[in-house]
XYZ file of C-alpha atoms in Angstrom:
683
model
C 213.782 -23.686 84.595
C 210.508 -25.122 82.803
C 209.640 -28.528 82.327
C 210.010 -29.662 78.454
C 207.139 -31.017 77.429
C 205.851 -26.915 77.407
C 208.235 -25.755 74.886
C 205.789 -27.152 72.799
C 202.946 -24.490 73.883
C 201.787 -21.008 72.984
C 202.025 -18.418 74.952
C 198.173 -18.970 75.257
C 198.112 -22.502 75.991
C 200.847 -22.169 78.321
C 198.680 -19.986 80.030
C 196.134 -22.253 80.097
C 198.025 -25.033 81.374
C 199.666 -23.726 84.142
C 196.799 -21.059 85.498
C 196.522 -21.357 89.228
C 200.738 -22.371 90.098
C 200.456 -20.225 92.902
C 197.880 -21.334 94.538
C 197.739 -24.941 96.875
C 197.660 -27.666 94.668
C 196.587 -25.679 91.521
C 193.110 -24.957 93.080
C 192.741 -21.081 91.749
C 189.375 -20.003 91.145
C 187.849 -21.084 87.492
C 188.465 -20.429 84.213
C 186.808 -20.012 80.455
C 189.407 -21.649 77.852
C 187.825 -20.054 74.424
C 189.584 -22.651 72.397
C 188.976 -21.478 68.412
C 188.928 -24.281 65.660
C 191.966 -25.896 65.203
C 193.301 -24.265 68.100
C 194.761 -27.197 70.092
C 192.379 -27.453 72.803
C 193.006 -31.935 72.772
C 196.885 -30.492 73.702
C 196.223 -28.187 76.331
C 193.636 -30.394 78.089
C 196.006 -33.055 78.035
C 198.940 -30.541 78.944
C 196.556 -29.109 81.554
C 195.129 -33.265 83.502
C 199.802 -33.631 83.355
C 200.796 -30.751 84.934
C 198.362 -31.138 87.240
C 199.721 -34.429 88.452
C 203.394 -33.713 88.228
C 202.897 -30.867 90.956
C 201.429 -33.412 92.617
C 197.587 -33.660 92.293
C 196.811 -36.729 93.076
C 194.955 -38.507 89.846
C 192.256 -40.515 91.072
C 190.779 -36.628 92.410
C 190.596 -35.292 89.072
C 186.611 -35.204 87.832
C 187.345 -35.127 83.164
C 184.703 -34.826 81.882
C 183.803 -35.212 78.101
C 180.818 -35.890 75.819
C 181.943 -39.176 73.936
C 184.234 -42.014 75.367
C 186.779 -41.426 72.560
C 187.329 -38.541 73.623
C 188.201 -38.531 76.307
C 190.514 -41.801 76.027
C 192.461 -39.190 73.625
C 193.177 -36.417 75.994
C 193.555 -39.780 79.169
C 196.085 -41.950 77.002
C 198.122 -38.097 76.097
C 198.091 -37.104 79.376
C 199.442 -40.674 81.274
C 202.225 -40.207 78.312
C 203.509 -37.484 79.389
C 203.432 -37.775 83.106
C 205.371 -41.034 82.066
C 208.125 -39.181 80.272
C 208.334 -37.026 83.946
C 207.454 -39.145 86.966
C 208.362 -42.610 85.248
C 204.639 -43.473 87.052
C 202.133 -45.006 84.706
C 198.820 -42.223 86.068
C 195.284 -44.296 85.912
C 193.125 -41.696 85.538
C 188.689 -43.307 87.629
C 187.631 -40.244 87.196
C 187.309 -39.436 83.520
C 184.522 -40.525 80.824
C 181.061 -38.924 78.882
C 178.838 -37.295 81.064
C 176.775 -40.030 81.609
C 178.966 -42.470 82.211
C 180.397 -40.579 84.801
C 176.615 -39.712 85.523
C 175.748 -43.910 85.563
C 178.700 -44.194 88.123
C 178.219 -41.403 90.539
C 174.224 -42.703 90.700
C 175.002 -47.285 91.549
C 177.295 -44.705 94.069
C 174.901 -43.235 95.867
C 172.151 -45.944 94.759
C 171.276 -46.732 98.509
C 171.262 -42.266 98.888
C 169.551 -41.934 96.098
C 167.137 -44.383 96.363
C 167.844 -46.307 93.503
C 167.625 -50.403 93.142
C 172.062 -51.060 92.801
C 171.614 -53.477 89.768
C 169.891 -50.749 87.836
C 170.158 -51.205 84.168
C 170.788 -48.736 81.270
C 167.967 -48.308 78.105
C 169.271 -47.059 74.773
C 167.477 -44.429 72.458
C 165.254 -47.600 70.999
C 165.154 -49.700 73.766
C 163.860 -46.743 76.131
C 160.894 -45.384 72.579
C 159.803 -49.318 73.000
C 159.011 -48.927 76.366
C 157.369 -44.953 76.327
C 155.532 -47.021 73.155
C 154.502 -49.769 75.997
C 153.092 -47.343 78.820
C 151.306 -45.524 75.965
C 148.982 -48.719 74.585
C 148.708 -49.317 78.678
C 146.752 -45.597 78.442
C 145.482 -45.900 74.866
C 146.614 -43.518 73.696
C 147.249 -45.212 70.575
C 143.211 -45.292 70.018
C 142.681 -41.606 70.064
C 140.385 -40.032 67.473
C 143.549 -37.887 66.035
C 146.507 -39.413 65.624
C 149.281 -39.256 68.972
C 152.218 -38.406 68.478
C 154.695 -41.082 67.742
C 156.941 -43.459 70.398
C 160.065 -41.070 68.365
C 158.877 -38.045 69.017
C 157.299 -38.219 72.295
C 161.199 -39.430 73.500
C 162.678 -36.451 71.773
C 159.719 -34.396 73.703
C 160.394 -35.545 77.405
C 163.885 -35.624 76.728
C 163.836 -31.996 75.704
C 161.549 -31.850 78.849
C 164.663 -32.322 81.337
C 167.624 -31.663 80.156
C 166.617 -27.742 78.844
C 164.518 -27.743 82.816
C 161.614 -26.233 80.223
C 158.097 -26.812 81.025
C 155.712 -29.420 79.199
C 154.020 -26.517 77.174
C 156.819 -24.808 76.879
C 158.578 -26.712 74.792
C 155.798 -28.347 72.418
C 155.122 -24.547 71.832
C 158.590 -23.912 70.646
C 159.660 -26.694 69.219
C 156.548 -29.223 68.323
C 153.892 -27.491 68.179
C 152.147 -29.465 65.971
C 152.260 -31.366 69.218
C 150.554 -29.183 71.174
C 147.443 -30.649 71.541
C 148.395 -33.628 73.038
C 149.928 -31.116 76.417
C 147.803 -33.019 78.840
C 148.288 -36.413 77.598
C 152.316 -36.088 77.481
C 152.040 -34.943 81.099
C 149.771 -38.464 81.890
C 152.196 -40.129 79.319
C 155.101 -39.263 81.254
C 154.797 -39.520 84.420
C 153.536 -43.022 83.628
C 156.448 -43.214 81.799
C 159.237 -42.787 85.155
C 156.690 -44.849 86.925
C 157.868 -47.905 84.293
C 161.224 -47.481 85.212
C 161.248 -47.467 88.532
C 159.345 -50.583 88.769
C 161.684 -52.201 86.433
C 164.792 -50.229 87.358
C 166.073 -48.844 84.358
C 167.421 -45.312 83.534
C 167.264 -43.720 80.085
C 170.282 -41.378 79.052
C 167.740 -39.021 80.145
C 168.047 -40.287 83.975
C 171.560 -39.741 84.006
C 172.037 -36.289 84.291
C 168.753 -36.155 85.602
C 168.264 -38.045 89.131
C 172.523 -36.801 88.962
C 170.791 -33.703 89.264
C 168.817 -34.292 92.066
C 171.454 -35.558 94.229
C 173.649 -32.738 93.857
C 170.737 -30.585 94.868
C 171.055 -32.731 98.217
C 173.764 -30.745 99.803
C 175.674 -33.095 102.006
C 175.986 -35.564 98.107
C 176.275 -32.829 97.004
C 179.673 -31.986 98.849
C 180.628 -35.453 99.841
C 181.016 -36.210 96.079
C 182.662 -32.245 95.862
C 185.516 -33.703 98.675
C 186.120 -36.199 96.308
C 188.322 -33.646 93.780
C 190.943 -31.499 93.903
C 190.317 -30.834 90.014
C 186.843 -30.489 87.724
C 187.584 -30.021 83.495
C 185.111 -30.089 81.220
C 185.226 -30.325 77.533
C 183.259 -28.777 75.336
C 181.548 -26.864 77.397
C 179.534 -25.445 74.908
C 177.365 -28.701 73.936
C 176.528 -28.373 77.693
C 172.037 -28.195 77.499
C 170.739 -27.244 81.579
C 171.075 -30.898 83.163
C 174.501 -30.725 82.688
C 175.615 -26.538 84.173
C 173.525 -27.732 86.635
C 175.178 -30.940 88.227
C 178.324 -28.806 87.693
C 176.893 -25.411 89.605
C 175.898 -26.875 92.142
C 179.507 -29.611 92.669
C 181.605 -26.842 92.962
C 179.431 -23.790 93.715
C 183.302 -21.561 93.541
C 183.748 -22.379 91.223
C 187.678 -23.278 92.400
C 190.153 -25.839 90.465
C 186.737 -25.763 87.827
C 188.042 -25.085 84.300
C 185.922 -25.765 81.373
C 187.323 -25.461 77.965
C 184.897 -24.680 74.395
C 183.645 -22.527 71.574
C 180.992 -21.119 71.523
C 180.933 -20.565 67.355
C 180.976 -24.084 68.208
C 177.647 -24.264 69.532
C 175.720 -26.207 66.946
C 173.807 -28.783 68.950
C 170.187 -27.406 70.533
C 167.503 -29.806 68.957
C 169.447 -32.307 71.546
C 169.482 -29.579 74.346
C 172.504 -28.351 74.346
C 172.443 -24.235 75.605
C 174.814 -21.376 74.360
C 174.180 -18.809 77.256
C 176.039 -21.783 79.566
C 179.433 -20.902 77.997
C 177.998 -16.912 77.416
C 177.038 -16.514 80.939
C 179.483 -19.239 82.978
C 182.180 -16.359 83.877
C 179.070 -14.831 85.473
C 178.173 -17.089 87.498
C 180.992 -16.644 89.955
C 181.937 -13.610 92.770
C 184.483 -12.303 91.301
C 183.790 -13.912 87.914
C 185.777 -16.660 85.891
C 189.036 -15.635 84.234
C 188.967 -16.031 80.591
C 191.201 -16.664 78.488
C 191.680 -17.576 74.764
C 193.263 -19.763 72.215
C 193.108 -18.225 69.257
C 196.536 -18.537 66.761
C 194.944 -21.968 64.822
C 197.502 -25.044 63.357
C 194.659 -26.796 61.204
C 193.846 -24.230 58.171
C 195.215 -21.541 56.081
C 195.084 -18.230 56.285
C 193.088 -17.434 53.846
C 190.432 -20.009 54.424
C 190.792 -18.529 58.287
C 189.591 -15.347 56.627
C 186.086 -17.221 55.336
C 185.418 -18.116 58.105
C 186.286 -14.972 61.145
C 184.463 -12.552 58.637
C 181.351 -15.209 58.735
C 181.263 -15.388 61.910
C 181.694 -11.432 63.107
C 178.357 -11.434 62.497
C 176.508 -13.329 64.756
C 174.759 -10.878 68.333
C 176.815 -12.827 71.039
C 179.906 -13.766 71.068
C 183.052 -14.207 72.409
C 184.783 -11.914 70.400
C 187.869 -13.780 69.057
C 189.762 -13.717 64.862
C 191.837 -17.668 63.844
C 194.980 -16.853 62.599
C 197.853 -19.157 61.692
C 201.016 -18.406 60.559
C 199.969 -20.965 57.012
C 199.684 -18.317 54.349
C 197.861 -19.413 50.889
C 197.728 -17.963 47.941
C 194.204 -19.545 47.754
C 191.510 -18.549 48.749
C 188.421 -20.520 48.925
C 186.205 -21.691 45.918
C 182.496 -20.355 45.868
C 181.326 -22.818 42.853
C 178.091 -21.680 40.947
C 176.767 -24.733 38.931
C 173.221 -25.642 37.065
C 171.255 -27.845 39.300
C 172.484 -31.182 41.795
C 173.629 -33.177 39.510
C 175.840 -30.416 38.359
C 177.011 -30.502 41.406
C 177.167 -34.104 42.180
C 179.506 -34.330 39.089
C 181.953 -31.287 39.988
C 182.749 -32.472 43.259
C 182.641 -36.239 41.766
C 186.114 -34.557 38.970
C 187.576 -32.904 41.233
C 187.879 -35.015 44.757
C 189.587 -37.342 41.192
C 192.166 -34.428 40.284
C 193.172 -34.716 43.932
C 193.994 -38.274 44.267
C 195.920 -37.735 40.928
C 197.483 -35.181 42.250
C 198.394 -37.411 45.338
C 195.937 -36.793 47.754
C 194.408 -40.287 49.151
C 189.851 -40.088 49.372
C 190.736 -39.975 53.322
C 192.155 -36.701 52.830
C 189.383 -35.105 51.499
C 185.174 -34.635 53.193
C 181.729 -33.989 51.228
C 179.992 -32.198 54.742
C 176.107 -31.171 54.029
C 173.575 -30.079 56.257
C 170.963 -33.289 55.899
C 171.441 -37.036 55.555
C 169.637 -36.787 52.236
C 171.057 -33.426 50.546
C 174.385 -36.667 49.996
C 171.757 -38.785 47.339
C 172.510 -37.608 44.220
C 176.102 -37.268 45.151
C 175.947 -40.660 45.542
C 174.953 -41.961 42.124
C 177.955 -39.853 41.071
C 180.463 -41.221 42.787
C 179.191 -44.621 42.242
C 178.792 -44.246 38.754
C 183.323 -43.389 38.995
C 183.499 -45.767 41.228
C 184.148 -44.013 44.673
C 183.917 -46.116 47.459
C 183.164 -43.447 50.935
C 182.503 -43.735 53.896
C 179.033 -42.144 54.974
C 178.086 -41.144 58.660
C 175.041 -41.076 59.429
C 172.514 -44.286 59.776
C 172.047 -47.150 62.022
C 174.423 -47.931 64.122
C 175.520 -51.471 65.289
C 173.341 -52.127 68.646
C 170.409 -50.079 66.679
C 170.862 -54.372 64.744
C 168.024 -56.869 65.123
C 169.629 -59.491 66.067
C 172.211 -57.904 68.230
C 169.644 -56.814 70.129
C 168.099 -59.977 70.329
C 171.017 -60.731 72.299
C 171.675 -58.372 74.397
C 168.073 -58.185 75.965
C 168.988 -61.505 76.472
C 171.801 -60.758 78.804
C 170.024 -57.538 80.135
C 166.777 -60.537 80.866
C 169.586 -62.420 83.151
C 171.063 -59.217 84.536
C 167.457 -57.341 85.782
C 165.006 -59.610 85.234
C 162.892 -56.666 86.434
C 163.617 -55.118 82.670
C 160.431 -54.993 81.056
C 161.732 -54.229 77.603
C 164.610 -56.718 78.045
C 161.283 -59.633 78.537
C 159.166 -58.692 76.271
C 162.326 -58.993 73.753
C 163.113 -62.245 74.950
C 160.463 -63.744 75.041
C 159.299 -63.061 71.637
C 162.442 -64.665 70.655
C 160.108 -68.384 70.946
C 157.051 -69.099 68.540
C 153.940 -68.901 69.477
C 154.622 -65.683 72.259
C 153.445 -62.278 71.333
C 153.420 -59.075 72.573
C 150.257 -59.916 74.452
C 151.705 -63.744 75.913
C 155.202 -61.529 76.080
C 152.789 -59.516 78.843
C 151.177 -62.348 80.758
C 154.857 -64.066 81.393
C 156.550 -60.908 82.750
C 152.970 -59.879 84.959
C 153.619 -63.308 85.876
C 157.305 -63.614 87.253
C 157.064 -59.707 88.094
C 156.239 -59.656 92.099
C 158.095 -62.895 92.455
C 161.139 -62.704 94.872
C 163.304 -64.121 92.290
C 161.586 -64.061 88.319
C 163.716 -66.161 86.220
C 163.118 -68.937 88.498
C 159.084 -68.614 88.040
C 159.488 -68.689 84.657
C 159.650 -73.057 85.380
C 156.302 -72.642 86.721
C 154.484 -71.337 83.271
C 153.053 -73.018 80.284
C 154.012 -72.088 77.512
C 152.330 -71.382 74.224
C 152.484 -74.837 72.255
C 154.586 -73.871 69.346
C 157.013 -72.838 72.165
C 157.070 -75.969 74.196
C 160.571 -77.396 72.267
C 162.742 -74.448 72.807
C 160.939 -72.704 76.214
C 163.153 -75.877 78.181
C 166.535 -74.495 76.681
C 165.526 -70.728 77.279
C 165.087 -71.247 80.836
C 168.604 -74.063 81.251
C 170.047 -70.955 79.736
C 168.758 -68.700 81.603
C 169.650 -69.476 85.649
C 172.976 -70.541 84.037
C 173.388 -66.917 83.713
C 172.133 -66.307 86.465
C 173.788 -68.757 89.029
C 177.294 -68.850 85.941
C 179.344 -65.428 86.550
C 181.862 -66.926 83.566
C 182.322 -63.601 81.552
C 182.977 -63.482 78.838
C 182.129 -67.678 78.336
C 178.114 -66.886 79.258
C 177.780 -64.597 75.049
C 179.328 -67.883 74.145
C 176.777 -69.307 75.707
C 173.858 -66.851 74.366
C 175.233 -67.108 70.840
C 174.869 -70.259 70.454
C 171.594 -70.808 71.933
C 170.933 -67.608 69.727
C 172.356 -68.787 66.455
C 169.691 -71.566 65.053
C 166.535 -68.710 66.013
C 169.213 -65.718 63.759
C 169.871 -68.215 61.261
C 165.321 -69.341 60.830
C 164.414 -65.772 60.596
C 166.745 -63.585 58.504
C 167.934 -64.631 54.647
C 171.095 -62.775 55.623
C 172.452 -65.057 57.989
C 175.729 -64.994 57.231
C 176.815 -61.396 58.197
C 174.890 -61.147 61.206
C 176.704 -64.532 62.599
C 179.091 -61.969 61.642
C 177.911 -59.682 63.811
C 178.084 -61.108 66.839
C 181.489 -63.073 66.822
C 182.322 -58.726 67.484
C 180.499 -58.737 69.741
C 181.671 -61.371 71.550
C 184.916 -58.990 70.991
C 183.742 -56.490 72.899
C 182.469 -58.827 74.926
C 186.398 -59.789 76.284
C 187.481 -56.335 76.244
C 185.147 -56.034 79.868
C 185.397 -57.358 83.834
C 181.951 -58.317 84.459
C 179.083 -58.044 82.430
C 177.241 -55.725 84.511
C 179.815 -53.332 83.380
C 180.033 -55.136 79.625
C 176.127 -54.033 78.545
C 176.512 -50.383 80.540
C 179.422 -49.249 78.904
C 177.940 -50.008 75.315
C 174.367 -48.514 75.884
C 176.680 -45.315 77.452
C 178.554 -44.843 74.342
C 177.523 -47.987 71.252
C 180.108 -48.805 69.071
C 179.451 -47.815 65.072
C 178.568 -50.458 62.841
C 179.621 -51.404 59.495
C 176.378 -49.975 58.130
C 177.713 -46.705 58.258
C 179.266 -46.993 55.457
C 179.036 -47.909 51.861
C 180.128 -50.497 50.378
C 182.715 -52.612 52.833
C 185.830 -50.390 53.160
C 187.940 -52.025 55.439
C 190.786 -49.903 57.553
C 193.745 -49.993 55.570
C 191.212 -49.006 52.068
C 191.144 -45.616 50.638
C 187.826 -43.850 50.794
C 186.536 -40.257 51.298
C 184.326 -39.365 54.095
C 180.715 -38.430 53.593
C 179.339 -36.340 56.563
C 176.900 -33.813 58.092
C 178.078 -30.891 59.301
C 176.463 -32.250 62.954
C 178.902 -35.566 62.857
C 181.576 -33.593 61.271
C 182.195 -31.860 63.890
C 186.404 -32.163 65.509
C 187.189 -33.290 62.371
C 189.811 -31.439 60.010
C 190.679 -33.089 56.020
C 193.610 -31.216 54.079
C 189.897 -30.891 51.183
C 186.779 -30.337 51.713
C 183.660 -30.135 49.614
C 179.643 -28.425 51.186
C 177.606 -28.808 49.412
C 174.172 -25.913 49.097
C 175.581 -23.111 49.970
C 172.196 -21.630 49.055
C 169.265 -19.878 51.452
C 166.996 -23.093 52.908
C 170.235 -25.496 53.653
C 171.848 -22.187 55.251
C 169.721 -21.915 57.208
C 167.962 -24.461 56.471
C 164.673 -23.952 56.615
C 162.821 -25.297 59.265
C 165.588 -23.829 61.506
C 165.363 -20.234 59.958
C 162.536 -19.408 62.492
C 163.550 -17.448 65.872
C 166.255 -14.984 65.716
C 168.379 -18.073 68.016
C 168.371 -20.854 65.272
C 169.245 -18.135 63.107
C 172.644 -17.720 64.449
C 173.236 -21.606 65.576
C 172.268 -22.270 61.683
C 175.509 -19.052 61.650
C 177.744 -21.392 63.488
C 177.017 -24.520 61.608
C 178.500 -23.475 58.015
C 181.323 -21.783 60.515
C 182.332 -24.761 61.875
C 181.373 -26.498 58.088
C 183.603 -24.528 56.901
C 186.898 -24.725 59.227
C 187.467 -28.222 58.983
C 189.040 -27.739 55.618
C 192.923 -27.077 56.320
C 194.669 -26.631 52.529
C 191.512 -26.341 50.319
C 187.700 -25.371 50.593
C 184.638 -25.533 47.830
C 181.367 -23.662 49.051
C 179.196 -25.704 46.000
C 175.647 -23.333 45.274
C 173.641 -24.817 43.066
C 171.365 -22.438 41.482
C 168.401 -24.475 40.394
C 166.976 -26.671 43.555
C 164.621 -29.216 42.951
C 161.896 -30.155 46.208
C 158.496 -32.745 46.542
C 157.368 -29.479 47.484
C 155.909 -27.607 45.088
C 153.255 -27.879 42.845
C 153.001 -31.546 40.422
C 152.544 -29.946 37.036
C 155.141 -27.319 35.334
C 158.825 -27.213 37.399
C 159.627 -28.712 40.726
C 162.782 -26.162 41.150
C 163.852 -23.485 43.055
C 166.193 -20.611 41.636
C 168.780 -20.798 45.481
C 169.833 -17.575 46.613
C 173.082 -17.692 47.461
C 173.537 -18.189 51.475
C 172.293 -14.722 53.506
C 175.589 -15.275 56.188
C 177.865 -15.177 53.920
C 177.433 -11.068 52.044
C 178.696 -9.090 48.961
C 181.223 -7.824 51.549
C 182.625 -11.461 52.592
C 182.461 -11.930 48.924
C 186.820 -10.441 48.659
C 187.368 -13.652 50.949
C 186.337 -15.636 48.372
C 186.914 -16.759 44.564
C 183.619 -16.891 42.584
C 183.527 -19.882 39.572
C 181.116 -20.782 37.287
C 181.009 -24.864 36.066
C 179.270 -26.818 34.179
C 180.238 -30.664 32.942
C 178.822 -29.226 29.140
C 181.453 -26.207 29.267
C 184.238 -29.729 30.337
C 182.451 -32.300 27.784
C 182.513 -29.667 24.567
C 187.005 -30.078 25.031
C 186.477 -33.360 24.171
C 184.074 -32.756 21.809
C 183.839 -31.772 18.235
C 182.688 -28.538 17.016
C 181.360 -29.268 13.484
C 178.934 -32.243 13.361
C 179.173 -34.895 10.492
C 177.570 -34.189 7.216
C 176.432 -37.387 6.251
C 172.841 -38.796 6.565
C 171.869 -42.340 7.933
C 167.474 -42.770 7.305
C 167.660 -44.775 10.873
C 164.124 -45.295 10.866
C 163.706 -47.271 7.380
C 166.994 -49.694 8.702
C 164.800 -50.158 11.492
C 161.592 -50.733 9.063
C 164.234 -53.207 7.113
C 165.116 -55.786 9.831
C 161.471 -56.890 10.051
C 160.799 -57.537 6.826
């Protein structure tokens, strides 16, 4: 008799879940699940995990890799609910998490074998950029006669190089051609950057994968780690880069017990070095080839939306053939709405959003998507004018705020005194201490066995003398206390007067620190708190427009990249024209064009019931000459061909036409001399 938890699955989902049921511990050969948008990927994967446990697989011997901690937690929560209902036991999955989180765990476990300091700290993106900038200044590269790339660009180049597995010159030629003249200098910079990280016992995000990959190239380590797992499951495999694919292949060369899930049609993160070829070429990496199963039944969208989406992606040059289908029939086709310009586009969207709300659809059930963050500027003004609250995804993150980074910097310095960035940030909180003095202090303590204690022998500038003693007392307390999370309250108490003196808006910033302390209470140790926060930081309220609370109704604004994995009843997509889809900067190579096509597909498949693609006829650009009309006349995106138009309902809309319904068509006949009235006023 079939277990009850399998009855809710369709036939293809069931095949994926019970794959290898006739093998020992269900360790069959490798399998690729092509999971179309809205096809129940998370449901299938969570049922697979639960099915393994129910059939005797130790949950501690399951490696589950995802791209966000939220996704990992959702999968585990669902799997635990199923297994608990069957076995009456709550299973724990210690090896479930993001690639970077699992990489950090592996590296701490094998630190001695790979020559790492077990107490290494993890640099977030901003800290990594700051360290790279310090190294750049140490090498006097900022003094170059021609402008040297900024720290953010340097870090992006470094990250792209290590994650893609390409040579530096290849990365520059392909993605950063304006930096080709600096190839030798960048090579020297990155070598010095790696040395600095090792000296400071720090790893950046990319190191977590690079070191893990290098460790997996040692057969003894790879064999030992591989022996700990019966099954390896990977979510969103289309988003993996060369490093991640290499790690998995070295971890399981034969593919036994490996299942990867993804959708080649949703591969849209090449700017993060993700490669669609990983999923396209996955079966051929093994002998015999990996089995391919397809989930093509969609539970999200209407058949009309799917028909249009299928038509768009069918033109892709390389793909796994699938046509999404659903039992949700609808006569309403996706709309292709022509408007005059961006202002009219904003008016139409705002008007329709209010209409949907009046019809009973809350704002949270609606979303406006766009190719780039700045494309929503005109719309944001229109929404504000109508009093429509909204949340915009993207922007400053919680941990990027200076006051939060200051707090974390103190904790990181106490945790790892070799962390130069943390030391610099902490020391510069005191008056009279700038980058130069902070550098001298760090050099003074760097080679000392107990760097924090060594600070007592340094004579600080006179301006810092008053707070120097209290900072030393705090740091020594943090080193010896071990009272977590009480220690973070000690840091907050010390830092609050500095915050109040530095910022005019101290109150909301203090509230942020209270929130940080609340987050800290969820972690048993300071080291785990710092690592987890660096690996998967929370979003800030600064991502939001206004101050919406969870129980308030508000509209979602999002880039298409940020919208992946989400769904709404009604979706408006702005600027569906050449120049945005594909975006001008992404219209170079054939591979870039194909990714832009997939991006449009992802946007369209976010909609459940209503989809409106907006086409402004005139497009403002700052690239035009200052004289004359700065507008360009837009053409419909090349990804929606004439043959596809049958899948859409085409409309033209104008606010002037809409306003005419409420205006009288006859002007008043009475003349008024307003000029005479103005003259009379000043007599």
